[in-house]
Tab-separated table of C-alpha atoms in Angstrom:
chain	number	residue	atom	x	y	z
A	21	UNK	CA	224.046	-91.366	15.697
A	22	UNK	CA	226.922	-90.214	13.346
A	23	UNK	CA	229.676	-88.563	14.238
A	24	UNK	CA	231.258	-85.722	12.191
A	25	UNK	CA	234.387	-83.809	13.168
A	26	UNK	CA	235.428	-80.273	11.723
A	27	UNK	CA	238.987	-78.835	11.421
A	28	UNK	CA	239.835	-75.429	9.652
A	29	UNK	CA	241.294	-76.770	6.616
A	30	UNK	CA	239.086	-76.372	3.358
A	31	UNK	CA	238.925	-79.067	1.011
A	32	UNK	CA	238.814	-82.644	2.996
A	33	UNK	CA	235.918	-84.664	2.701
A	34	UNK	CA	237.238	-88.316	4.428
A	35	UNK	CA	235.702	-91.236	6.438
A	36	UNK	CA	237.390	-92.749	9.604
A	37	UNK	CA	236.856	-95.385	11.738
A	38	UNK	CA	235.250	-92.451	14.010
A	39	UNK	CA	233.457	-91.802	11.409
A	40	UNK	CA	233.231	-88.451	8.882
A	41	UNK	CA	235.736	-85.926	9.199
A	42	UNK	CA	235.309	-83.067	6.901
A	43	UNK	CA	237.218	-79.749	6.350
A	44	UNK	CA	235.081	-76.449	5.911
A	45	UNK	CA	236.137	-72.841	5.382
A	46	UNK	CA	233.587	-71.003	7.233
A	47	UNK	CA	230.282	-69.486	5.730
A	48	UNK	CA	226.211	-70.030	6.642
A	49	UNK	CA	225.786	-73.331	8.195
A	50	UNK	CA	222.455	-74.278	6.908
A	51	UNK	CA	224.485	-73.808	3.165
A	52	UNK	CA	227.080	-76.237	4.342
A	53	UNK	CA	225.182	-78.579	5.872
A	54	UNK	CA	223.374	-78.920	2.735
A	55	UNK	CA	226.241	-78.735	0.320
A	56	UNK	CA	227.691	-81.821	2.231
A	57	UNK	CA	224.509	-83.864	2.318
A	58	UNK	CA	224.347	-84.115	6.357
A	59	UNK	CA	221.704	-84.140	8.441
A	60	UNK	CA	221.394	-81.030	10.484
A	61	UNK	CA	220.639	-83.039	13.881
A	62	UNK	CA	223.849	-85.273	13.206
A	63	UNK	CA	226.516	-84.762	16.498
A	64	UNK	CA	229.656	-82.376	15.751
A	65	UNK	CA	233.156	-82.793	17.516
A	66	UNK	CA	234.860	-79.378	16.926
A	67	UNK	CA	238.479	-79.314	18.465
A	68	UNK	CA	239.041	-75.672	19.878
A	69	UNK	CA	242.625	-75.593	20.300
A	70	UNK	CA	245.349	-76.254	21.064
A	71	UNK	CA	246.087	-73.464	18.971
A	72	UNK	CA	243.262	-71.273	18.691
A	73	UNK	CA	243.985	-67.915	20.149
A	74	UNK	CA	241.394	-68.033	22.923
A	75	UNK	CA	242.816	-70.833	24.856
A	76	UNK	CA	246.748	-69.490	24.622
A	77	UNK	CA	247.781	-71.505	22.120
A	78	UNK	CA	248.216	-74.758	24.508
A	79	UNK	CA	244.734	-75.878	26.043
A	80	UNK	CA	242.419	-78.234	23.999
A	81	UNK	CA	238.772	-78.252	24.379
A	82	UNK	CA	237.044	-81.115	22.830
A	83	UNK	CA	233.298	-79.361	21.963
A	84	UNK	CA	230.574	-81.509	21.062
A	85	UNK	CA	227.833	-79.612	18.948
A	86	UNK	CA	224.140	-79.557	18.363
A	87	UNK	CA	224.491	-76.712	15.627
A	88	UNK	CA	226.015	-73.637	17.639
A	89	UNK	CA	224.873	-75.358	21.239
A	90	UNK	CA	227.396	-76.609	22.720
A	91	UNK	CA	226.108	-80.498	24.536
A	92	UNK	CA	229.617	-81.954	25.491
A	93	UNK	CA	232.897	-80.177	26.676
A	94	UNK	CA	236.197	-82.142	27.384
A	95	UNK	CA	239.185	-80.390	28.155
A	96	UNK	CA	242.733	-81.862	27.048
A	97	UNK	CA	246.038	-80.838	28.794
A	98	UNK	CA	249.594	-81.713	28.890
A	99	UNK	CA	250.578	-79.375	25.701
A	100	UNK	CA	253.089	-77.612	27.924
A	101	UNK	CA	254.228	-80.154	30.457
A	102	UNK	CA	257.751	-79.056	32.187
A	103	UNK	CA	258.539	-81.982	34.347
A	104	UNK	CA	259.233	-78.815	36.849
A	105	UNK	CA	257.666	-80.468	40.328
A	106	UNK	CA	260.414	-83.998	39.154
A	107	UNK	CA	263.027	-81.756	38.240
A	108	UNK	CA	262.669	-80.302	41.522
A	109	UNK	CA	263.960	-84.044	43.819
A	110	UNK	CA	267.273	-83.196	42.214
A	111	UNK	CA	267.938	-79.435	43.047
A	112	UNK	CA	269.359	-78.634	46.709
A	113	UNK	CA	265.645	-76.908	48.352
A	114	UNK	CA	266.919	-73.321	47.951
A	115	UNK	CA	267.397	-74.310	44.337
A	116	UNK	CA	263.726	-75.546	43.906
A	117	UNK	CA	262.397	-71.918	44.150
A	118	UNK	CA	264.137	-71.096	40.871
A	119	UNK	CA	261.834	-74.255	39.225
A	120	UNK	CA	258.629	-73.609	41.029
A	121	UNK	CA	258.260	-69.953	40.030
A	122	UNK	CA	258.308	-70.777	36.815
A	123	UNK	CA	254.885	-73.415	36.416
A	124	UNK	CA	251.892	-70.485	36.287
A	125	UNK	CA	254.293	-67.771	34.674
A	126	UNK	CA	251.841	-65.102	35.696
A	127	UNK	CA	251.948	-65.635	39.458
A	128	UNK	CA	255.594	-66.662	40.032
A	129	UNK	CA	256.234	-65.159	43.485
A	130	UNK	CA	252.720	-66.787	44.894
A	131	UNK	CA	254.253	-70.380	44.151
A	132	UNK	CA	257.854	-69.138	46.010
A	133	UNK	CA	256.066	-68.271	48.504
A	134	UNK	CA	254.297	-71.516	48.717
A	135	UNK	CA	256.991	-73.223	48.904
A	136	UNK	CA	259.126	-71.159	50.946
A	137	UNK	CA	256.342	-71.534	53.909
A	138	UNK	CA	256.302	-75.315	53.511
A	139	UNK	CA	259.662	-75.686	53.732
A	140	UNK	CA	260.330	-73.057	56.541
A	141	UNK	CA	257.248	-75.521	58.443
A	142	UNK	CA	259.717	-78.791	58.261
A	143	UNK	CA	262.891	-76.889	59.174
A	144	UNK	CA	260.975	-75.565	62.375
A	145	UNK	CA	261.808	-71.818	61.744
A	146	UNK	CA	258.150	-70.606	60.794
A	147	UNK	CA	258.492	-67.998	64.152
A	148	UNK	CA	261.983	-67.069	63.204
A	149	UNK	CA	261.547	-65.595	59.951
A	150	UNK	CA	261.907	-61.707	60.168
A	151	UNK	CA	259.032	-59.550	60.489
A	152	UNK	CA	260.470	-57.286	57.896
A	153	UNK	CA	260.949	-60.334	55.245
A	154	UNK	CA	257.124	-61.087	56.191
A	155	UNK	CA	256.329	-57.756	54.911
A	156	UNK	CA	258.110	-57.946	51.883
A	157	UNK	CA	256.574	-61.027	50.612
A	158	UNK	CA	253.270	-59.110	51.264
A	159	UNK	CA	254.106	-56.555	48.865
A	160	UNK	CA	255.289	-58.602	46.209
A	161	UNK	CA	252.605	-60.862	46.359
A	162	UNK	CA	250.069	-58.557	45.905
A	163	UNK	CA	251.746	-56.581	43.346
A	164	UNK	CA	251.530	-59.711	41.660
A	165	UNK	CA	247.857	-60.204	42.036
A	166	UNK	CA	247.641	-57.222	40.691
A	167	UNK	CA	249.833	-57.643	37.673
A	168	UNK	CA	247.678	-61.415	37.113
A	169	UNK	CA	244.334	-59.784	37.264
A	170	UNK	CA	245.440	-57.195	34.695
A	171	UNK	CA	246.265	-59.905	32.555
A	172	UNK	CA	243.028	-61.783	33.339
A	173	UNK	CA	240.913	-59.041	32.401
A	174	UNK	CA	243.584	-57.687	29.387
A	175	UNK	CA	243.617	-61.247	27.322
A	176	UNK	CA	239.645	-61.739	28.272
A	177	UNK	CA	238.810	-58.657	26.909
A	178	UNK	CA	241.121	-59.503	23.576
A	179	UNK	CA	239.618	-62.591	23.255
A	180	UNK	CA	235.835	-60.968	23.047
A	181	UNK	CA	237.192	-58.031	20.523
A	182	UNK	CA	237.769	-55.263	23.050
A	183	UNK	CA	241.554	-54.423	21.656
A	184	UNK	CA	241.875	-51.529	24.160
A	185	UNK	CA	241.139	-53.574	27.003
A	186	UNK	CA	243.800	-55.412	26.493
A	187	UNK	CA	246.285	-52.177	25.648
A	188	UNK	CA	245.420	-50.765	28.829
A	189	UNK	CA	245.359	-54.093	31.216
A	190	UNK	CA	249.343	-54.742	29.431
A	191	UNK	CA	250.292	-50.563	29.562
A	192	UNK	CA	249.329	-51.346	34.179
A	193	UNK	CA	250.984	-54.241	34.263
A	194	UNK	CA	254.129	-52.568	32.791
A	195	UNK	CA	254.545	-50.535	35.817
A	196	UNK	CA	254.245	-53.246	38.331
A	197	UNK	CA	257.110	-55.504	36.413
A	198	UNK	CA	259.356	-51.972	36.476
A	199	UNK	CA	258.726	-51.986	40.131
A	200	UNK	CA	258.881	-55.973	40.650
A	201	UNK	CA	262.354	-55.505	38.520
A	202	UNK	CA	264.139	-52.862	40.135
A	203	UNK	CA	263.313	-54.956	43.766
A	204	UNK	CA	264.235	-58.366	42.207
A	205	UNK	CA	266.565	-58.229	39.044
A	206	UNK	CA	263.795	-59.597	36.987
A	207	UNK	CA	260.375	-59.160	35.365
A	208	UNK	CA	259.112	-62.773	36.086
A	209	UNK	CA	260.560	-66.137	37.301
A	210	UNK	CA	261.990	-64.122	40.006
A	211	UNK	CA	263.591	-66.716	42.529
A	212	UNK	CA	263.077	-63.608	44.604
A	213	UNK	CA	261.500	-65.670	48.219
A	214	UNK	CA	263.941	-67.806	49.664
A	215	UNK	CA	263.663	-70.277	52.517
A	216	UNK	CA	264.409	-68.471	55.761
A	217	UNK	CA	263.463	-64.965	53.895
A	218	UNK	CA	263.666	-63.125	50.823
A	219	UNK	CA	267.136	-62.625	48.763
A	220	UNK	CA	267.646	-59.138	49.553
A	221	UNK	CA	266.177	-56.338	50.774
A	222	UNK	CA	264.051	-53.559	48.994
A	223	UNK	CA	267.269	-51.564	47.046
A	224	UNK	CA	267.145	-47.914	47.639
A	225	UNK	CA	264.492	-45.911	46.273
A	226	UNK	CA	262.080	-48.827	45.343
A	227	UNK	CA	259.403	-47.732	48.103
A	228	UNK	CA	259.640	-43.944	46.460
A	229	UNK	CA	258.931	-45.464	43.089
A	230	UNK	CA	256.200	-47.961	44.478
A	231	UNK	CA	254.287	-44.622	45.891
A	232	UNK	CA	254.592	-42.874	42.679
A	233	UNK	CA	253.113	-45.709	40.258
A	234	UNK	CA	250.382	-46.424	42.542
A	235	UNK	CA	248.182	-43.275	41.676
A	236	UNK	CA	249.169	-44.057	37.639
A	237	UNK	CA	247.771	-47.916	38.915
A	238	UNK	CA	244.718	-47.017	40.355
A	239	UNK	CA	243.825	-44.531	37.627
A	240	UNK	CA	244.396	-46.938	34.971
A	241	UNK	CA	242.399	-49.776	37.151
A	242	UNK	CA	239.410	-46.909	37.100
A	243	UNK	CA	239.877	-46.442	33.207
A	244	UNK	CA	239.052	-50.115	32.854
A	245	UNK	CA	236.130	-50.131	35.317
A	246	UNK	CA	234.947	-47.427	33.704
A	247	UNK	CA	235.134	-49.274	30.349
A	248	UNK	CA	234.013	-52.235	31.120
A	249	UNK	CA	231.419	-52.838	33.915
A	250	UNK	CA	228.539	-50.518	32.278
A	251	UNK	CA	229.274	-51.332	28.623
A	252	UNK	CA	225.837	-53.069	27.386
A	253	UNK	CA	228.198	-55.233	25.050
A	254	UNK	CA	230.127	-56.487	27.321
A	255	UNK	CA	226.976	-56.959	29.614
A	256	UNK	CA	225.357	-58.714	27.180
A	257	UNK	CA	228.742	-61.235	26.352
A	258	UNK	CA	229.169	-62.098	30.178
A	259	UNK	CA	226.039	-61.587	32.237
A	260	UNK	CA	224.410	-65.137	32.809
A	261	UNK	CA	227.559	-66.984	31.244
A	262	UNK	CA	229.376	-69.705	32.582
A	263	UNK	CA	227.082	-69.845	35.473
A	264	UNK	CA	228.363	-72.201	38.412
A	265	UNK	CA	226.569	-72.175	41.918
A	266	UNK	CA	228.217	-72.833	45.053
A	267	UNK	CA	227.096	-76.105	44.725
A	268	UNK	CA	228.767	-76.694	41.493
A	269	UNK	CA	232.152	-74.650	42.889
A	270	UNK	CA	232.103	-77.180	46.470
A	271	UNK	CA	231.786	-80.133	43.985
A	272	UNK	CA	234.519	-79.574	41.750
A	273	UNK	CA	236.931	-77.899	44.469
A	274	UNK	CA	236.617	-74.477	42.763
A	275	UNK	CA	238.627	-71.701	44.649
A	276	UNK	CA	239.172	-67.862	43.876
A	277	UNK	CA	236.939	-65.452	41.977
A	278	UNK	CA	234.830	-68.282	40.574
A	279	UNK	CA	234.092	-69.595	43.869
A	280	UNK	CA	233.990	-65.893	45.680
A	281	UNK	CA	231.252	-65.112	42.905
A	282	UNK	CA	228.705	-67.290	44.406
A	283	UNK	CA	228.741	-65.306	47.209
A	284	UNK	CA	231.141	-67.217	49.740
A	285	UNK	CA	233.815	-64.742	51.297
A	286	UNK	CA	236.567	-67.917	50.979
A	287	UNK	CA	239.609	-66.420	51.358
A	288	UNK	CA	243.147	-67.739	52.566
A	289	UNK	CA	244.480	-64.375	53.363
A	290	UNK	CA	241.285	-64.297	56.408
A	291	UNK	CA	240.732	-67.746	56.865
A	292	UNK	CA	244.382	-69.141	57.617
A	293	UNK	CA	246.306	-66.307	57.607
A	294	UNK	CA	250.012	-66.299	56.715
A	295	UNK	CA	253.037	-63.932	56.232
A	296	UNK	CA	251.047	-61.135	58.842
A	297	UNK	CA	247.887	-60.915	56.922
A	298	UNK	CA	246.141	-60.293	59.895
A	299	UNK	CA	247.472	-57.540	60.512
A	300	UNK	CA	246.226	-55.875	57.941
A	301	UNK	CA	242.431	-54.121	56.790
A	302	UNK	CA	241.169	-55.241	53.596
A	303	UNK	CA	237.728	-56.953	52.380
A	304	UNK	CA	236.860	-60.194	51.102
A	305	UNK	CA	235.067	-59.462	47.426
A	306	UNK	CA	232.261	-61.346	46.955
A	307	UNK	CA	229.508	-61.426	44.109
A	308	UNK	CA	225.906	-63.284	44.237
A	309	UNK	CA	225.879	-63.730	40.250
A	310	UNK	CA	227.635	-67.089	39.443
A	311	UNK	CA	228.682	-65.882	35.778
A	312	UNK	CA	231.477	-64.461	34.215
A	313	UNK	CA	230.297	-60.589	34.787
A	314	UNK	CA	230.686	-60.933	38.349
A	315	UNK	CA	233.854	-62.336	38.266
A	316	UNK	CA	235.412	-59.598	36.085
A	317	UNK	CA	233.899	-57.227	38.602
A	318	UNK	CA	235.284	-59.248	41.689
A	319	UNK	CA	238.839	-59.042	40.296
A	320	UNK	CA	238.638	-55.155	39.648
A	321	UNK	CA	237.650	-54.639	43.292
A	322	UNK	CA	240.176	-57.426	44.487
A	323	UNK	CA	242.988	-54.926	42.154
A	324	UNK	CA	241.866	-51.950	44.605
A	325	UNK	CA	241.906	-54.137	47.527
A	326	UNK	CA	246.014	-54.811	46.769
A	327	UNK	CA	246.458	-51.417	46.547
A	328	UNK	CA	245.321	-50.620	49.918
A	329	UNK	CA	247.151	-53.572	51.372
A	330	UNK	CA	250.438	-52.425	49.501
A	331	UNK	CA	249.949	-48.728	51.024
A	332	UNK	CA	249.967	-50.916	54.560
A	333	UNK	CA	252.767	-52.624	53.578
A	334	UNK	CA	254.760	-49.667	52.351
A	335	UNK	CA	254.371	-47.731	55.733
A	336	UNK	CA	255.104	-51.155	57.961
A	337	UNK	CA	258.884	-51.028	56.011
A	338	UNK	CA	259.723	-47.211	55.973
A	339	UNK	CA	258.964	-47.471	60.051
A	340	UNK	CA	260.702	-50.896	60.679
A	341	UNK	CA	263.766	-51.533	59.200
A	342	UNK	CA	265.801	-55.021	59.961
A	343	UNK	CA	267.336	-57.955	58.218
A	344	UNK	CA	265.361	-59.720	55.487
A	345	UNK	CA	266.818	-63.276	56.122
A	346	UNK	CA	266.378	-66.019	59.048
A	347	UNK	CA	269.785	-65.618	61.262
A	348	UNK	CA	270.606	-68.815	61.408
A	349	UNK	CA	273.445	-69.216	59.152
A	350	UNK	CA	273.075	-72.806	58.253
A	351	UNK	CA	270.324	-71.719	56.338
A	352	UNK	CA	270.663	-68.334	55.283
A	353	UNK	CA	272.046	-67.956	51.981
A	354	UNK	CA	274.948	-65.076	52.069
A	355	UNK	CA	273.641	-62.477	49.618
A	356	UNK	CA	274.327	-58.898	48.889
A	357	UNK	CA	273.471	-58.865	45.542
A	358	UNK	CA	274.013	-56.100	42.979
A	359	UNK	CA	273.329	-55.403	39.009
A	360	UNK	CA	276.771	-55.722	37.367
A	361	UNK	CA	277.824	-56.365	33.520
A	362	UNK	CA	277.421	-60.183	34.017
A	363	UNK	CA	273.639	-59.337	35.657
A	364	UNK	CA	272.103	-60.365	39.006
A	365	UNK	CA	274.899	-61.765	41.242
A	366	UNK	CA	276.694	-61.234	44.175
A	367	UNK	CA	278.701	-58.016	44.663
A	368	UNK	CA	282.594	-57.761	44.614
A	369	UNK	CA	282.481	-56.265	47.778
A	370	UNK	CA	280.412	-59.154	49.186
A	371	UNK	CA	282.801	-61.539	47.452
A	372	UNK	CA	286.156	-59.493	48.876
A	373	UNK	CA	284.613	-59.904	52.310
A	374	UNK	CA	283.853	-63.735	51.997
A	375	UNK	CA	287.144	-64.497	50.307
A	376	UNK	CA	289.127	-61.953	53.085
A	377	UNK	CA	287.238	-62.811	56.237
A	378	UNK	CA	288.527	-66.582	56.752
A	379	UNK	CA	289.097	-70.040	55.337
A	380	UNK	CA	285.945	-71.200	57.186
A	381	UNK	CA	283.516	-68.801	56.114
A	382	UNK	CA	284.547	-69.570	52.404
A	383	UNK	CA	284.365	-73.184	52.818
A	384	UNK	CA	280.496	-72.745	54.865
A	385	UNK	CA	279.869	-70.124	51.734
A	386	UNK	CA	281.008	-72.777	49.402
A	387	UNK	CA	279.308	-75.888	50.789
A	388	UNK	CA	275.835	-73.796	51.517
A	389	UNK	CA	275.772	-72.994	48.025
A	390	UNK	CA	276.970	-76.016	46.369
A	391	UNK	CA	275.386	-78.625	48.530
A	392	UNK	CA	272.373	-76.948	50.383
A	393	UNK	CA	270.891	-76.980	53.726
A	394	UNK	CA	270.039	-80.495	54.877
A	395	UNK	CA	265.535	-80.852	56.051
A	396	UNK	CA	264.634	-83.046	59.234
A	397	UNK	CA	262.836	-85.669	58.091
A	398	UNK	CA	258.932	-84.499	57.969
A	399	UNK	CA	256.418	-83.212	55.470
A	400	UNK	CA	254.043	-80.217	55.340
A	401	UNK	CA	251.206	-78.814	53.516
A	402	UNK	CA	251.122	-74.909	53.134
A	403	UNK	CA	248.261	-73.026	50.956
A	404	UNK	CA	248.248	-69.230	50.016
A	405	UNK	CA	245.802	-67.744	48.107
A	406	UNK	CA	246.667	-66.584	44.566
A	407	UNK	CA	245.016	-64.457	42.545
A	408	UNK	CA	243.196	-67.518	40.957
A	409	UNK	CA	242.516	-69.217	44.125
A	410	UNK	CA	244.334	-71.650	46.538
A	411	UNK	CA	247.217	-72.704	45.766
A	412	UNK	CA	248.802	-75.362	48.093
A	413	UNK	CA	252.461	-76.908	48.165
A	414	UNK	CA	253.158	-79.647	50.228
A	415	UNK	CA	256.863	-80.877	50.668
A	416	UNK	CA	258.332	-83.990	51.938
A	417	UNK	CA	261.994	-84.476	53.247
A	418	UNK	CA	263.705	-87.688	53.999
A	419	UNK	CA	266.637	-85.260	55.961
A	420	UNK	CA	268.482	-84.409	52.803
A	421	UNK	CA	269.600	-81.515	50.672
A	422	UNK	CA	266.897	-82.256	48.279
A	423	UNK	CA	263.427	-82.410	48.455
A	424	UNK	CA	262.373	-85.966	48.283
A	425	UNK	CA	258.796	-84.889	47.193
A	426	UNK	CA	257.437	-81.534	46.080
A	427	UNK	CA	254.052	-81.560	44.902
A	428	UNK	CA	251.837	-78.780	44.253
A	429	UNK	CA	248.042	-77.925	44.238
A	430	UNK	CA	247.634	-75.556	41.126
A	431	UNK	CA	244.120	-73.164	41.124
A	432	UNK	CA	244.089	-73.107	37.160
A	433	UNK	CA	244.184	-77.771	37.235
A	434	UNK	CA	241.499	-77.681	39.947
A	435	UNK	CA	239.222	-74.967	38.709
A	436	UNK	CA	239.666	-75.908	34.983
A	437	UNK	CA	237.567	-78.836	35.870
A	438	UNK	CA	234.653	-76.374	35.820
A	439	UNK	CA	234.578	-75.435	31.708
A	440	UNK	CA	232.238	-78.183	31.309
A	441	UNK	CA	230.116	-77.168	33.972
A	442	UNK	CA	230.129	-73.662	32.662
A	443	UNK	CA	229.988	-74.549	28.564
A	444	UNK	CA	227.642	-77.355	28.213
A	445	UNK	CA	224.040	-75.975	27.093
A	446	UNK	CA	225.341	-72.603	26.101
A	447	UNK	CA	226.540	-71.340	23.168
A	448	UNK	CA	230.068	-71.526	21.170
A	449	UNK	CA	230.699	-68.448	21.079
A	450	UNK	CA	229.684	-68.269	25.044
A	451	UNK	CA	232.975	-71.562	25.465
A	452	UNK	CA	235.536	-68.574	25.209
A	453	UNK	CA	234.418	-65.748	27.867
A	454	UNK	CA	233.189	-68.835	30.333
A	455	UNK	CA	237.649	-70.651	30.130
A	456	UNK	CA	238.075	-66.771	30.225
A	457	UNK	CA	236.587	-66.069	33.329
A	458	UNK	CA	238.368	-69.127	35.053
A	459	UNK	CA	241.368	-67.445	34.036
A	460	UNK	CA	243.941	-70.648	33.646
A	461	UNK	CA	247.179	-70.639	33.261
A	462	UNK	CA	248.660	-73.822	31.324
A	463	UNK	CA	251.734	-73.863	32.972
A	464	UNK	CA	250.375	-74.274	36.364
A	465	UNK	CA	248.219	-76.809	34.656
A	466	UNK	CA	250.736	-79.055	33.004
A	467	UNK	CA	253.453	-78.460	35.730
C-alpha cells in the first residue's frame, strides 16, 4: 500500500523515498482525489502540528487517514524542551523552585509544591512546617486549579468555535492571577513555596479581596455551565468522543479528570493526603461516561469544589495567625519582602535590620543565600494532585547544596499517551476535542 502525505502548501506534487507527498489547498475530497489520479483507499499521513492552533503551536500528531477516519495516531514531542529538571543539579535547592514552576506554565505553584514536600521529606522537617504555611499552600493551589481548568475549558472551547467560551474562561482567570499577584509579586512562575514554607505571608488585605472575587468566580463558573453542558452542539462535538475505559486509563497510567471520568474517585487530595487536606470537606467528582463531555463536566464541578475548599481555607487563616516559614534558621530563607521600584525584593527595613543587627547574621544571611542549605544524603518521592492529575517529584541528595537528581512525573507526558487510544477509529475533526479533553500542557511534557 502507498503512502501519501499532505501539508498545507498548494502547488507540490513530489515523490520521496516515503513515497508521494503532495500539497493541496483544501476543497471536496472526492474532487482532489480525482484531480491527482489517487486511489481513494490509498493510506494518508497528515501532520497536525506542530503549529496548528489546536495543539498550541508545539505538539505534533502524526494522523494516519482512511479518508476523514482517522486509523493511526502518533504523537511527537520535544518542540519546547527546557533542559529545566538538568538545569536544576546546578542551582542551590531553594533555587530549584524558581526552575520547576516554570515546566507546565499553567500549574506553576502545584510543581513548587511538589517539590517543596520532597525536599522538606529528606531534610526531616515534614512535622515542622507551620500549620499556617500548610494553609497557604492550600489556597494557592487551588486557586490554581481553578485558574488551569478555566483555561482547559477556555482554549477547548476556542478550538471547537465557541469564541465566548474562551472570553469568559480568560475574563475568570483574570481575577485569580490579580489575587495570585497581589499574594506573590507575580502572575505565574511564582517561586512563591519555598522549602521549610512559603516566602511570605498573605500581605494585608489579600483575604478581603479573595472573599470579594469569589462570588464574581462562581458566577462566571455558572455562566459557563450554563453555556456549555446543555448546548446540543457542544453535546453533539463531545458526547461519545475520545472514549477511554478504566481499563484503558489503568493501562496507560492515566490520572485526573480522564481517569475520574470512568467513574474511579482517584484522588491524591483523599487518598494520601498532604498539606492538611484532611481536614477539610470536599467531594471527589466522578463521571461514568469515558468521553470528553464528562470530563468538561468533571472539571466545572471540580472549579466549585476549590471554591468551597478556599472558603475553608480563608476562615482557617483569619482565626490562626503565625509564622509562614520552618524556624529553623539554617533553612529558612530571611524574607520580608516588599514591591519597590526595582520589583519583588527584600525591604530596606529588612535589609537595615540584617546589615545593623551583627556581623554574624550578615555573614549566615549571606552564605544561606549564596550557597544554600546543605540535604542529608537520601531521596524521596512526593505526589500531589494537579488539576490534570498526579503529579509526582522525587529528589535525590548526595548531602549537598544542590540537588543531585530532580526528576519529575508530569500528568500532561503520562496521560498524553492516551490520544491514540482516544483518536484512532474516530473522526479528524473528533483528534482535536479528544488532545482537548486531556488537557496537556507542552511544557510539562518536554520539561
Amino acid at each position: 500500500m502507498s503512502t501519501n502525505t499532505f501539508h498545507a502548501t498548494p502547488g507540490i506534487d513530489e515523490e520521496t523515498a516515503e513515497g508521494r507527498i503532495v500539497d493541496v489547498s483544501g476543497g471536496d475530497w472526492d474532487d482532489q482525489i480525482g484531480e491527482l489520479g489517487m486511489n481513494p483507499e490509498e493510506r494518508i499521513v497528515v501532520n497536525m502540528g506542530p503549529q496548528h492552533p489546536s495543539t498550541h503551536g508545539v505538539l505534533r500528531l502524526i494522523l494516519e487517514l482512511d479518508g476523514e477516519t482517522v486509523t493511526e495516531t502518533r504523537a511527537g514531542i520535544g518542540y519546547l524542551h527546557t533542559g529545566i529538571e538538568k538545569n536544576m543539579e546546578f542551582r542551590t535547592w531553594t533555587q530549584g523552585v524558581t526552575f520547576c514552576t516554570r515546566m507546565d506554565y499553567l500549574t506553576p505553584l502545584f510543581q513548587e509544591a511538589a517539590y517543596c514536600l520532597a525536599v522538606e521529606r529528606v531534610l526531616g522537617i515534614e512535622d515542622q512546617i507551620p500549620e499556617r504555611a500548610s494553609a497557604i499552600r492550600v489556597l494557592m493551589m487551588e486557586l490554581t486549579r481553578i485558574s488551569s481548568h478555566l483555561i482547559a475549558l477556555g482554549t477547548g472551547g476556542m478550538e471547537m468555535g465557541a469564541t465566548t467560551v474562551m472570553t469568559i474562561g480568560f475574563r475568570e482567570r483574570e481575577r485569580i492571577l490579580s489575587v495570585i499577584e497581589n499574594i506573590t509579586g507575580l502572575r505565574m512562575n511564582n517561586a512563591y513555596i519555598r522549602p521549610g514554607g512559603v516566602a511570605q505571608d498573605l500581605p494585608p488585605g489579600a483575604i478581603d479581596q479573595l472573599r470579594e472575587a469569589m462570588p464574581l468566580i462562581r458566577k462566571g463558573i455558572g455562566e459557563l455551565e450554563a453555556l456549555l453542558l446543555e448546548a446540543p452542539i457542544l453535546k453533539g462535538r463531545t458526547k461519545k468522543v475520545g472514549y477511554l475505559s478504566l481499563t484503558g486509563c489503568t493501562a496507560l497510567g492515566i490520572t485526573g479528570p480522564v481517569l475520574r471520568s470512568t467513574g474511579l474517585p482517584h484522588d491524591l487530595r483523599k487518598s494520601a493526603p498532604y498539606c492538611g487536606y484532611e481536614k477539610y470537606d470536599f467531594d471527589v467528582i466522578t463521571r461514568t461516561g469515558c468521553d470528553a463531555y464528562d470530563r468538561l463536566c468533571i472539571r466545572i464541578d471540580e472549579m466549585y469544589e476549590s471554591l468551597k475548599i478556599i472558603e475553608q481555607v480563608l476562615s482557617e487563616l483569619q482565626a490562626n495567625p503565625g509564622p509562614v516559614m520552618v524556624a529553623d534558621k539554617r533553612i529558612a530563607w530571611p524574607a520580608q519582602l516588599a514591591i519597590g521600584s526595582d520589583g519583588m525584593g527584600n525591604s530596606l527595613e529588612h535589609i537595615r535590620e540584617i546589615m545593623g543587627t551583627s556581623m554574624e547574621a550578615l555573614i549566615h544571611h549571606f552564605k544561606l543565600v549564596t550557597e544554600g542549605f546543605r540535604v542529608p544524603p537520601g531521596q524521596a518521592y512526593i505526589a500531589v494532585e494537579s488539576p490534570k492529575g498526579e503529579l509526582g517529584c522525587h529528589v535525590v541528595s548526595d548531602g549537598g547544596t544542590r540537588p543531585y537528581r530532580a526528576h519529575f512525573r508530569d500528568p500532561s507526558f503520562n496521560n498524553l499517551q492516551a490520544a491514540s487510544a482516544m483518536c484512532e477509529g474516530g473522526m479528524l475533526a473528533d483528534v482535536i476535542v479528544a488532545v482537548a479533553s486531556i488537557d496537556p500542557v507542552m511544557g510539562g511534557v518536554d520539561r
